PDB file of C-alpha atoms in Angstrom:
ATOM      1  CA  MET A 385    -107.432-175.439-141.260  1.00 78.00           C
ATOM      2  CA  GLU A 386    -106.746-177.101-144.596  1.00 89.00           C
ATOM      3  CA  GLN A 387    -108.816-175.879-147.547  1.00 94.00           C
ATOM      4  CA  ASN A 388    -109.228-178.259-150.473  1.00 96.00           C
ATOM      5  CA  ILE A 389    -109.805-176.790-153.906  1.00 97.00           C
ATOM      6  CA  TYR A 390    -110.104-177.895-157.512  1.00 97.00           C
ATOM      7  CA  ILE A 391    -108.525-176.129-160.464  1.00 97.00           C
ATOM      8  CA  VAL A 392    -110.048-176.564-163.914  1.00 97.00           C
ATOM      9  CA  GLY A 393    -107.205-176.689-166.391  1.00 94.00           C
ATOM     10  CA  ALA A 394    -104.080-178.832-166.447  1.00 91.00           C
ATOM     11  CA  HIS A 395    -101.520-176.928-168.486  1.00 90.00           C
ATOM     12  CA  SER A 396     -99.189-174.041-167.627  1.00 89.00           C
ATOM     13  CA  ARG A 397    -101.927-171.455-166.992  1.00 92.00           C
ATOM     14  CA  ALA A 398    -103.581-173.670-164.370  1.00 94.00           C
ATOM     15  CA  GLN A 399    -100.279-174.842-162.902  1.00 94.00           C
ATOM     16  CA  THR A 400     -99.135-171.236-162.484  1.00 93.00           C
ATOM     17  CA  LEU A 401    -102.422-170.439-160.746  1.00 95.00           C
ATOM     18  CA  GLY A 402    -101.824-173.400-158.442  1.00 95.00           C
ATOM     19  CA  THR A 403     -98.379-172.046-157.583  1.00 94.00           C
ATOM     20  CA  TYR A 404     -99.794-168.613-156.772  1.00 95.00           C
ATOM     21  CA  LEU A 405    -102.563-169.975-154.551  1.00 96.00           C
ATOM     22  CA  THR A 406    -100.490-172.462-152.580  1.00 95.00           C
ATOM     23  CA  LYS A 407     -97.749-169.882-152.036  1.00 94.00           C
ATOM     24  CA  LEU A 408    -100.081-167.135-150.884  1.00 95.00           C
ATOM     25  CA  TYR A 409    -102.396-169.368-148.872  1.00 95.00           C
ATOM     26  CA  PRO A 410    -100.409-172.195-147.241  1.00 93.00           C
ATOM     27  CA  ASP A 411    -103.602-173.872-145.991  1.00 95.00           C
ATOM     28  CA  ILE A 412    -104.791-174.499-149.551  1.00 96.00           C
ATOM     29  CA  ARG A 413    -104.403-178.009-150.936  1.00 96.00           C
ATOM     30  CA  ILE A 414    -105.124-178.676-154.591  1.00 97.00           C
ATOM     31  CA  ALA A 415    -107.220-181.833-154.658  1.00 97.00           C
ATOM     32  CA  ALA A 416    -107.038-182.185-158.448  1.00 96.00           C
ATOM     33  CA  TYR A 417    -106.545-180.435-161.745  1.00 97.00           C
ATOM     34  CA  LEU A 418    -109.633-181.058-163.892  1.00 96.00           C
ATOM     35  CA  TYR A 419    -110.144-181.094-167.650  1.00 95.00           C
ATOM     36  CA  ASP A 420    -113.038-182.079-169.906  1.00 94.00           C
ATOM     37  CA  ASN A 421    -111.599-182.130-173.407  1.00 90.00           C
ATOM     38  CA  GLU A 422    -109.722-184.711-175.447  1.00 85.00           C
ATOM     39  CA  GLU A 423    -106.288-183.133-175.142  1.00 84.00           C
ATOM     40  CA  PRO A 424    -103.610-185.497-173.810  1.00 84.00           C
ATOM     41  CA  ASN A 425    -102.695-184.801-170.189  1.00 87.00           C
ATOM     42  CA  ARG A 426    -100.430-186.352-167.597  1.00 88.00           C
ATOM     43  CA  ARG A 427    -102.002-188.368-164.806  1.00 91.00           C
ATOM     44  CA  GLU A 428    -100.501-186.022-162.262  1.00 91.00           C
ATOM     45  CA  THR A 429     -98.521-182.789-162.113  1.00 90.00           C
ATOM     46  CA  GLY A 430     -96.463-181.726-159.141  1.00 88.00           C
ATOM     47  CA  GLY A 431     -97.916-184.606-157.149  1.00 92.00           C
ATOM     48  CA  VAL A 432    -101.498-183.473-157.826  1.00 95.00           C
ATOM     49  CA  PRO A 433    -103.859-185.784-159.749  1.00 96.00           C
ATOM     50  CA  VAL A 434    -105.044-184.662-163.184  1.00 96.00           C
ATOM     51  CA  LEU A 435    -108.590-185.903-163.789  1.00 95.00           C
ATOM     52  CA  CYS A 436    -110.873-185.890-166.809  1.00 95.00           C
ATOM     53  CA  PHE A 437    -114.350-185.000-165.563  1.00 95.00           C
ATOM     54  CA  ASP A 438    -117.905-184.959-166.819  1.00 94.00           C
ATOM     55  CA  GLU A 439    -121.250-184.327-165.156  1.00 94.00           C
ATOM     56  CA  THR A 440    -121.240-187.791-163.566  1.00 95.00           C
ATOM     57  CA  THR A 441    -117.881-187.301-161.850  1.00 95.00           C
ATOM     58  CA  LYS A 442    -118.159-187.255-158.079  1.00 94.00           C
ATOM     59  CA  LEU A 443    -116.616-184.054-156.743  1.00 96.00           C
ATOM     60  CA  CYS A 444    -116.971-182.502-153.309  1.00 96.00           C
ATOM     61  CA  ARG A 445    -119.569-179.809-153.925  1.00 95.00           C
ATOM     62  CA  ASP A 446    -118.388-177.624-151.031  1.00 96.00           C
ATOM     63  CA  TRP A 447    -114.824-177.286-152.304  1.00 97.00           C
ATOM     64  CA  PRO A 448    -114.086-174.133-154.338  1.00 96.00           C
ATOM     65  CA  VAL A 449    -113.381-174.577-158.051  1.00 97.00           C
ATOM     66  CA  TYR A 450    -111.005-172.141-159.738  1.00 97.00           C
ATOM     67  CA  LEU A 451    -111.287-171.816-163.509  1.00 97.00           C
ATOM     68  CA  GLY A 452    -107.648-171.697-164.617  1.00 95.00           C
ATOM     69  CA  THR A 453    -108.384-171.789-168.340  1.00 94.00           C
ATOM     70  CA  ARG A 454    -108.704-169.152-171.035  1.00 92.00           C
ATOM     71  CA  GLY A 455    -111.620-166.806-170.433  1.00 92.00           C
ATOM     72  CA  VAL A 456    -113.501-167.959-173.553  1.00 92.00           C
ATOM     73  CA  TYR A 457    -114.223-171.254-171.764  1.00 94.00           C
ATOM     74  CA  HIS A 458    -115.418-169.797-168.464  1.00 96.00           C
ATOM     75  CA  SER A 459    -119.136-169.519-169.285  1.00 95.00           C
ATOM     76  CA  ARG A 460    -119.431-173.107-170.515  1.00 96.00           C
ATOM     77  CA  LEU A 461    -117.456-174.493-167.597  1.00 96.00           C
ATOM     78  CA  THR A 462    -119.424-172.443-165.065  1.00 96.00           C
ATOM     79  CA  GLU A 463    -122.739-173.744-166.412  1.00 96.00           C
ATOM     80  CA  LYS A 464    -121.467-177.320-166.375  1.00 96.00           C
ATOM     81  CA  LEU A 465    -120.141-177.096-162.829  1.00 96.00           C
ATOM     82  CA  ARG A 466    -123.397-175.535-161.617  1.00 96.00           C
ATOM     83  CA  ARG A 467    -125.332-178.444-163.074  1.00 96.00           C
ATOM     84  CA  MET A 468    -122.997-180.688-161.087  1.00 96.00           C
ATOM     85  CA  GLY A 469    -123.973-178.834-157.924  1.00 96.00           C
ATOM     86  CA  MET A 470    -120.652-177.078-157.283  1.00 96.00           C
ATOM     87  CA  LYS A 471    -121.266-174.174-154.886  1.00 95.00           C
ATOM     88  CA  GLN A 472    -118.156-172.005-155.282  1.00 96.00           C
ATOM     89  CA  ILE A 473    -116.958-171.378-158.844  1.00 97.00           C
ATOM     90  CA  ILE A 474    -114.217-168.774-159.196  1.00 97.00           C
ATOM     91  CA  PRO A 475    -113.308-167.696-162.752  1.00 96.00           C
ATOM     92  CA  VAL A 476    -109.735-166.406-162.873  1.00 95.00           C
ATOM     93  CA  THR A 477    -110.282-163.165-164.763  1.00 92.00           C
ATOM     94  CA  PRO A 478    -107.387-160.986-165.989  1.00 87.00           C
ATOM     95  CA  GLU A 479    -107.999-158.738-162.971  1.00 87.00           C
ATOM     96  CA  LEU A 480    -107.810-161.616-160.485  1.00 92.00           C
ATOM     97  CA  ASP A 481    -104.766-163.066-162.255  1.00 92.00           C
ATOM     98  CA  CYS A 482    -103.025-159.679-162.023  1.00 86.00           C
ATOM     99  CA  GLU A 483    -103.888-159.381-158.318  1.00 90.00           C
ATOM    100  CA  LEU A 484    -102.602-162.874-157.513  1.00 93.00           C
ATOM    101  CA  ARG A 485     -99.485-162.421-159.638  1.00 91.00           C
ATOM    102  CA  ASN A 486     -98.508-159.204-157.880  1.00 88.00           C
ATOM    103  CA  GLN A 487     -99.150-160.644-154.430  1.00 92.00           C
ATOM    104  CA  PHE A 488     -97.061-163.685-155.353  1.00 92.00           C
ATOM    105  CA  LEU A 489     -94.211-161.510-156.605  1.00 89.00           C
ATOM    106  CA  GLU A 490     -94.191-159.409-153.449  1.00 88.00           C
ATOM    107  CA  ALA A 491     -93.842-162.600-151.397  1.00 91.00           C
ATOM    108  CA  TYR A 492     -91.276-164.067-153.789  1.00 90.00           C
ATOM    109  CA  PHE A 493     -88.966-161.056-153.655  1.00 86.00           C
ATOM    110  CA  ALA A 494     -89.486-160.556-149.906  1.00 89.00           C
ATOM    111  CA  GLU A 495     -88.203-164.085-149.254  1.00 90.00           C
ATOM    112  CA  ARG A 496     -85.026-163.122-151.104  1.00 88.00           C
ATOM    113  CA  GLY A 497     -84.560-159.893-149.190  1.00 87.00           C
ATOM    114  CA  ARG A 498     -85.576-157.714-152.121  1.00 79.00           C
ATOM    115  CA  GLU A 499     -88.380-155.204-152.615  1.00 71.00           C
ATOM    116  CA  TYR A 500     -90.782-155.642-155.511  1.00 73.00           C
ATOM    117  CA  LEU A 501     -91.251-152.143-156.921  1.00 60.00           C
ATOM    118  CA  LYS A 502     -93.848-151.276-159.524  1.00 58.00           C
ATOM    119  CA  LEU A 503     -93.695-148.199-161.695  1.00 44.00           C
ATOM    120  CA  ASN A 504     -96.772-146.022-161.615  1.00 38.00           C
ATOM    121  CA  ALA A 505     -96.378-144.544-164.881  1.00 38.00           C
ATOM    122  CA  SER A 506     -97.510-141.130-168.799  1.00 38.00           C
ATOM    123  CA  GLY A 507     -95.969-138.246-170.513  1.00 35.00           C
ATOM    124  CA  ASP A 508     -95.155-136.282-173.639  1.00 42.00           C
ATOM    125  CA  PHE A 509     -91.497-136.907-174.496  1.00 69.00           C
ATOM    126  CA  ALA A 510     -91.881-140.585-175.240  1.00 81.00           C
ATOM    127  CA  CYS A 511     -93.622-142.878-177.660  1.00 86.00           C
ATOM    128  CA  ILE A 512     -94.864-146.399-177.144  1.00 89.00           C
ATOM    129  CA  TYR A 513     -95.300-147.969-180.569  1.00 92.00           C
ATOM    130  CA  VAL A 514     -98.169-150.439-180.927  1.00 94.00           C
ATOM    131  CA  ALA A 515     -97.519-153.172-183.490  1.00 95.00           C
ATOM    132  CA  ARG A 516    -100.418-153.889-185.847  1.00 96.00           C
ATOM    133  CA  SER A 517    -100.764-156.281-188.780  1.00 96.00           C
ATOM    134  CA  VAL A 518    -103.288-156.898-191.548  1.00 96.00           C
ATOM    135  CA  PHE A 519    -103.714-160.343-189.993  1.00 95.00           C
ATOM    136  CA  ASP A 520    -104.821-159.004-186.591  1.00 93.00           C
ATOM    137  CA  ARG A 521    -108.039-160.427-185.244  1.00 91.00           C
ATOM    138  CA  PRO A 522    -110.763-157.915-184.321  1.00 90.00           C
ATOM    139  CA  LEU A 523    -110.832-156.893-180.674  1.00 89.00           C
ATOM    140  CA  GLN A 524    -114.025-157.587-178.736  1.00 86.00           C
ATOM    141  CA  LYS A 525    -113.784-154.071-177.280  1.00 85.00           C
ATOM    142  CA  LYS A 526    -112.150-151.144-179.071  1.00 83.00           C
ATOM    143  CA  TYR A 527    -108.955-149.979-177.376  1.00 85.00           C
ATOM    144  CA  GLN A 528    -108.520-146.230-176.996  1.00 84.00           C
ATOM    145  CA  LEU A 529    -104.930-145.156-177.616  1.00 85.00           C
ATOM    146  CA  SER A 530    -103.321-142.658-175.256  1.00 82.00           C
ATOM    147  CA  GLY A 531    -101.456-139.606-176.481  1.00 78.00           C
ATOM    148  CA  TYR A 532     -98.083-141.291-176.056  1.00 82.00           C
ATOM    149  CA  GLN A 533     -99.056-144.382-178.094  1.00 88.00           C
ATOM    150  CA  LYS A 534     -98.719-144.672-181.869  1.00 91.00           C
ATOM    151  CA  GLU A 535     -99.705-147.612-184.044  1.00 94.00           C
ATOM    152  CA  ILE A 536     -97.177-148.970-186.531  1.00 96.00           C
ATOM    153  CA  GLN A 537     -98.114-151.446-189.253  1.00 96.00           C
ATOM    154  CA  VAL A 538     -95.631-154.304-189.447  1.00 97.00           C
ATOM    155  CA  GLY A 539     -94.956-156.244-192.631  1.00 97.00           C
ATOM    156  CA  ALA A 540     -96.184-153.293-194.691  1.00 97.00           C
ATOM    157  CA  ALA A 541     -93.754-154.147-197.496  1.00 97.00           C
ATOM    158  CA  LEU A 542     -95.597-157.425-198.029  1.00 97.00           C
ATOM    159  CA  THR A 543     -99.075-155.986-198.648  1.00 96.00           C
ATOM    160  CA  ASP A 544    -100.824-153.080-200.369  1.00 96.00           C
ATOM    161  CA  GLN A 545    -103.356-152.851-197.548  1.00 96.00           C
ATOM    162  CA  ARG A 546    -102.829-149.981-195.110  1.00 96.00           C
ATOM    163  CA  ILE A 547    -104.257-150.002-191.585  1.00 95.00           C
ATOM    164  CA  CYS A 548    -101.966-147.434-189.912  1.00 94.00           C
ATOM    165  CA  GLU A 549    -100.540-144.046-190.844  1.00 92.00           C
ATOM    166  CA  LEU A 550     -97.091-145.209-189.774  1.00 94.00           C
ATOM    167  CA  THR A 551     -95.628-148.255-191.483  1.00 95.00           C
ATOM    168  CA  ASP A 552     -92.411-150.197-190.998  1.00 96.00           C
ATOM    169  CA  ASP A 553     -91.435-150.017-194.687  1.00 95.00           C
ATOM    170  CA  ILE A 554     -90.170-146.423-194.676  1.00 94.00           C
ATOM    171  CA  GLY A 555     -86.680-145.224-193.820  1.00 92.00           C
ATOM    172  CA  GLU A 556     -84.097-147.831-192.849  1.00 94.00           C
ATOM    173  CA  GLN A 557     -86.115-151.002-192.369  1.00 95.00           C
ATOM    174  CA  ILE A 558     -86.493-154.772-192.791  1.00 95.00           C
ATOM    175  CA  SER A 559     -90.248-154.841-193.325  1.00 97.00           C
ATOM    176  CA  ASP A 560     -90.029-157.584-195.959  1.00 97.00           C
ATOM    177  CA  ARG A 561     -88.718-160.006-193.305  1.00 96.00           C
ATOM    178  CA  ASN A 562     -91.865-159.761-191.200  1.00 95.00           C
ATOM    179  CA  ARG A 563     -92.893-163.359-191.942  1.00 94.00           C
ATOM    180  CA  GLN A 564     -89.744-164.502-190.161  1.00 91.00           C
ATOM    181  CA  PHE A 565     -89.393-161.829-187.469  1.00 90.00           C
ATOM    182  CA  CYS A 566     -92.967-160.683-186.711  1.00 91.00           C
ATOM    183  CA  GLU A 567     -92.985-157.633-184.388  1.00 91.00           C
ATOM    184  CA  LEU A 568     -89.207-157.438-184.513  1.00 91.00           C
ATOM    185  CA  THR A 569     -89.509-155.556-187.795  1.00 95.00           C
ATOM    186  CA  ALA A 570     -91.183-152.793-185.762  1.00 94.00           C
ATOM    187  CA  LEU A 571     -88.392-153.021-183.212  1.00 92.00           C
ATOM    188  CA  TYR A 572     -85.811-152.626-185.964  1.00 93.00           C
ATOM    189  CA  TRP A 573     -87.718-149.653-187.378  1.00 94.00           C
ATOM    190  CA  ILE A 574     -87.776-147.998-183.931  1.00 91.00           C
ATOM    191  CA  TRP A 575     -84.032-148.538-183.589  1.00 90.00           C
ATOM    192  CA  LYS A 576     -83.182-146.948-186.942  1.00 91.00           C
ATOM    193  CA  ASN A 577     -85.846-144.252-187.209  1.00 91.00           C
ATOM    194  CA  ALA A 578     -87.447-143.247-183.890  1.00 88.00           C
ATOM    195  CA  ARG A 579     -86.070-140.104-182.246  1.00 83.00           C
ATOM    196  CA  GLN A 580     -87.891-139.966-178.905  1.00 83.00           C
ATOM    197  CA  GLU A 581     -85.970-139.930-175.654  1.00 82.00           C
ATOM    198  CA  ILE A 582     -87.984-142.892-174.373  1.00 84.00           C
ATOM    199  CA  VAL A 583     -89.432-145.552-176.673  1.00 87.00           C
ATOM    200  CA  GLY A 584     -91.523-148.631-176.113  1.00 88.00           C
ATOM    201  CA  LEU A 585     -93.157-151.451-178.038  1.00 91.00           C
ATOM    202  CA  GLU A 586     -96.509-153.104-177.387  1.00 91.00           C
ATOM    203  CA  HIS A 587     -98.619-155.710-179.140  1.00 88.00           C
ATOM    204  CA  TYR A 588    -102.058-154.520-180.226  1.00 88.00           C
ATOM    205  CA  ARG A 589    -103.691-156.887-177.697  1.00 87.00           C
ATOM    206  CA  ARG A 590    -101.218-156.338-174.831  1.00 85.00           C
ATOM    207  CA  HIS A 591    -100.822-152.902-173.291  1.00 83.00           C
ATOM    208  CA  PHE A 592     -99.233-151.348-170.243  1.00 81.00           C
ATOM    209  CA  LEU A 593    -101.649-149.917-167.678  1.00 78.00           C
ATOM    210  CA  LEU A 594     -99.910-146.602-166.982  1.00 76.00           C
ATOM    211  CA  GLU A 595    -100.902-143.752-164.715  1.00 73.00           C
ATOM    212  CA  GLU A 596    -100.462-140.100-165.683  1.00 68.00           C
ATOM    213  CA  SER A 597     -97.204-139.718-163.778  1.00 72.00           C
ATOM    214  CA  TRP A 598     -95.327-142.537-165.516  1.00 76.00           C
ATOM    215  CA  LEU A 599     -92.832-140.412-167.443  1.00 74.00           C
ATOM    216  CA  PHE A 600     -92.113-138.201-164.433  1.00 72.00           C
ATOM    217  CA  ASN A 601     -91.502-141.288-162.313  1.00 75.00           C
ATOM    218  CA  MET A 602     -89.330-142.919-164.937  1.00 76.00           C
ATOM    219  CA  LYS A 603     -87.092-139.873-165.309  1.00 73.00           C
ATOM    220  CA  GLY A 604     -87.166-138.757-161.683  1.00 70.00           C
ATOM    221  CA  ARG A 605     -86.203-142.166-160.343  1.00 71.00           C
ATOM    222  CA  GLU A 606     -83.573-142.706-163.033  1.00 75.00           C
ATOM    223  CA  ILE A 607     -85.370-145.802-164.311  1.00 79.00           C
ATOM    224  CA  ASP A 608     -83.905-147.102-167.574  1.00 80.00           C
ATOM    225  CA  VAL A 609     -86.195-150.007-168.440  1.00 81.00           C
ATOM    226  CA  VAL A 610     -89.865-150.793-167.809  1.00 81.00           C
ATOM    227  CA  LEU A 611     -91.023-154.383-168.308  1.00 79.00           C
ATOM    228  CA  PRO A 612     -94.350-156.164-167.857  1.00 78.00           C
ATOM    229  CA  THR A 613     -95.172-157.809-164.548  1.00 78.00           C
ATOM    230  CA  PRO A 614     -92.965-160.901-164.208  1.00 77.00           C
ATOM    231  CA  LEU A 615     -94.549-164.261-164.883  1.00 77.00           C
ATOM    232  CA  TYR A 616     -94.012-167.546-163.103  1.00 79.00           C
ATOM    233  CA  VAL A 617     -93.729-170.226-165.781  1.00 78.00           C
ATOM    234  CA  ALA A 618     -94.518-173.736-164.589  1.00 78.00           C
ATOM    235  CA  PRO A 619     -92.636-175.994-164.195  1.00 78.00           C
ATOM    236  CA  ASN A 620     -89.742-174.002-165.791  1.00 80.00           C
ATOM    237  CA  ILE A 621     -89.220-172.032-168.981  1.00 82.00           C
ATOM    238  CA  ALA A 622     -87.370-174.755-170.893  1.00 84.00           C
ATOM    239  CA  LYS A 623     -89.876-177.527-170.215  1.00 85.00           C
ATOM    240  CA  ASN A 624     -92.814-175.186-170.704  1.00 83.00           C
ATOM    241  CA  TYR A 625     -91.559-174.139-174.137  1.00 85.00           C
ATOM    242  CA  ARG A 626     -90.621-177.646-175.219  1.00 88.00           C
ATOM    243  CA  ASP A 627     -94.049-178.986-174.219  1.00 88.00           C
ATOM    244  CA  ARG A 628     -95.972-176.247-176.011  1.00 86.00           C
ATOM    245  CA  HIS A 629     -93.812-175.655-179.093  1.00 88.00           C
ATOM    246  CA  ALA A 630     -91.292-177.490-181.251  1.00 92.00           C
ATOM    247  CA  ALA A 631     -88.619-178.751-178.855  1.00 93.00           C
ATOM    248  CA  SER A 632     -86.037-178.551-181.643  1.00 94.00           C
ATOM    249  CA  ASP A 633     -86.484-174.746-181.733  1.00 93.00           C
ATOM    250  CA  TRP A 634     -85.395-174.496-178.111  1.00 91.00           C
ATOM    251  CA  ASP A 635     -82.389-176.739-178.777  1.00 93.00           C
ATOM    252  CA  PHE A 636     -81.403-174.624-181.796  1.00 94.00           C
ATOM    253  CA  MET A 637     -81.625-171.432-179.738  1.00 92.00           C
ATOM    254  CA  MET A 638     -79.473-172.879-176.957  1.00 93.00           C
ATOM    255  CA  ASP A 639     -76.867-174.143-179.444  1.00 95.00           C
ATOM    256  CA  TYR A 640     -76.760-170.734-181.150  1.00 93.00           C
ATOM    257  CA  MET A 641     -76.450-168.940-177.826  1.00 92.00           C
ATOM    258  CA  LYS A 642     -73.616-171.256-176.807  1.00 94.00           C
ATOM    259  CA  LYS A 643     -71.655-170.273-179.919  1.00 93.00           C
ATOM    260  CA  ILE A 644     -72.424-166.550-179.999  1.00 91.00           C
ATOM    261  CA  TYR A 645     -73.061-165.607-176.360  1.00 89.00           C
ATOM    262  CA  PRO A 646     -71.334-168.228-174.176  1.00 91.00           C
ATOM    263  CA  ASP A 647     -71.783-166.220-170.962  1.00 89.00           C
ATOM    264  CA  ASP A 648     -75.521-165.874-171.543  1.00 87.00           C
ATOM    265  CA  TYR A 649     -75.698-169.550-172.463  1.00 90.00           C
ATOM    266  CA  ALA A 650     -74.206-170.574-169.118  1.00 89.00           C
ATOM    267  CA  GLN A 651     -76.784-168.467-167.270  1.00 86.00           C
ATOM    268  CA  ALA A 652     -79.669-169.809-169.357  1.00 84.00           C
ATOM    269  CA  ARG A 653     -78.514-173.401-168.953  1.00 85.00           C
ATOM    270  CA  ASP A 654     -78.206-173.066-165.176  1.00 81.00           C
ATOM    271  CA  LEU A 655     -81.372-171.032-164.613  1.00 77.00           C
ATOM    272  CA  PRO A 656     -82.999-172.263-161.374  1.00 72.00           C
ATOM    273  CA  PRO A 657     -86.392-173.921-161.934  1.00 65.00           C
ATOM    274  CA  ASP A 658     -88.153-171.455-159.621  1.00 63.00           C
ATOM    275  CA  ARG A 659     -86.726-168.317-161.224  1.00 61.00           C
ATOM    276  CA  ILE A 660     -89.227-165.583-161.985  1.00 56.00           C
ATOM    277  CA  LEU A 661     -89.035-164.500-165.605  1.00 60.00           C
ATOM    278  CA  PHE A 662     -89.513-161.029-167.058  1.00 52.00           C
ATOM    279  CA  LYS A 663     -91.150-161.972-170.346  1.00 52.00           C
ATOM    280  CA  LEU A 664     -90.884-159.202-172.953  1.00 50.00           C
ATOM    281  CA  GLN A 665     -93.753-160.519-175.095  1.00 49.00           C
ATOM    282  CA  LYS A 666     -93.359-157.482-177.410  1.00 49.00           C
ATOM    283  CA  HIS A 667     -93.775-155.303-174.348  1.00 54.00           C
ATOM    284  CA  PHE A 668     -91.197-152.874-172.930  1.00 60.00           C
ATOM    285  CA  GLU A 669     -90.060-149.278-172.532  1.00 62.00           C
ATOM    286  CA  LEU A 670     -86.461-148.081-172.710  1.00 65.00           C
ATOM    287  CA  THR A 671     -84.511-144.858-172.453  1.00 64.00           C
ATOM    288  CA  ASP A 672     -82.646-144.012-175.659  1.00 64.00           C
ATOM    289  CA  GLU A 673     -79.297-145.072-174.156  1.00 64.00           C
ATOM    290  CA  GLU A 674     -80.560-148.430-172.959  1.00 63.00           C
ATOM    291  CA  ALA A 675     -82.493-148.913-176.192  1.00 62.00           C
ATOM    292  CA  GLU A 676     -79.337-148.500-178.272  1.00 64.00           C
ATOM    293  CA  ALA A 677     -77.510-151.065-176.132  1.00 63.00           C
ATOM    294  CA  TYR A 678     -80.451-153.458-176.413  1.00 61.00           C
ATOM    295  CA  TYR A 679     -80.736-153.076-180.171  1.00 60.00           C
ATOM    296  CA  ARG A 680     -77.035-153.652-180.746  1.00 60.00           C
ATOM    297  CA  ARG A 681     -77.031-156.661-178.441  1.00 55.00           C
ATOM    298  CA  PHE A 682     -79.860-158.365-180.236  1.00 52.00           C
ATOM    299  CA  ALA A 683     -79.557-156.850-183.710  1.00 53.00           C
ATOM    300  CA  LEU A 684     -80.745-159.002-186.574  1.00 44.00           C
ATOM    301  CA  ASN A 685     -78.137-160.302-189.005  1.00 43.00           C
ATOM    302  CA  GLU A 686     -78.638-158.282-192.184  1.00 42.00           C
TER     303      GLU A 686
END
């Protein structure tokens, strides 16, 4: 039996949610993407209408409404939809997003005859560096570092303020280029100065959720690289980036890749629109051997 739903949100976050839901639950039909702000939006996306709504808009009150927006808007939207008489309002929390994403990935890889394996991961002979900056916004809830995590202040050469014991302006470093390279100055510092067998890099607001056996599993299974959960980017990575950022930046990157890495350029140019992407987002773990290969592959021009 067909189940009609609404999704509040019209950009990539909501579109990705729509992809998850319709893939996992074939009976679901998205009746409309809804928005209530003044941002420009298309009239439809993927054949689904995109509607601006207010409290006078006639919606079917029995149809579930998924909140596919940033969490900071959920309370306001929930109150508004309740006043409109909507009976089922489902905020897509980080926990629900993670659950849907993993279910989607299991189905995605299964269709291609592959198994989607997740690493249950912790340990002593590794260090995951957590990039911090004097410009960081305060966290709503204090994050408790684990024993294998260590904060590193990036861009330390550009300020006298110190927020971490470890800074990226000691040893061989490019700390003074932080305005251009952001967390990559921490990555460079790790390359030239870290001595652990396994290293990683996280953003101060994005962390791996690792179990106590992560290092044992990584070494015992001969795993070289740990990445975040893959992300489906709607409608594809090129269009998503060009819509949300300066399109000329994407063109510059592709032109540069064509000159320097022609093989990678051909793969990037021909990337299928439905390809799942492992987005680093300042987020990875590597063995020392793989780390060295990664650093040399993507080393900054000095």
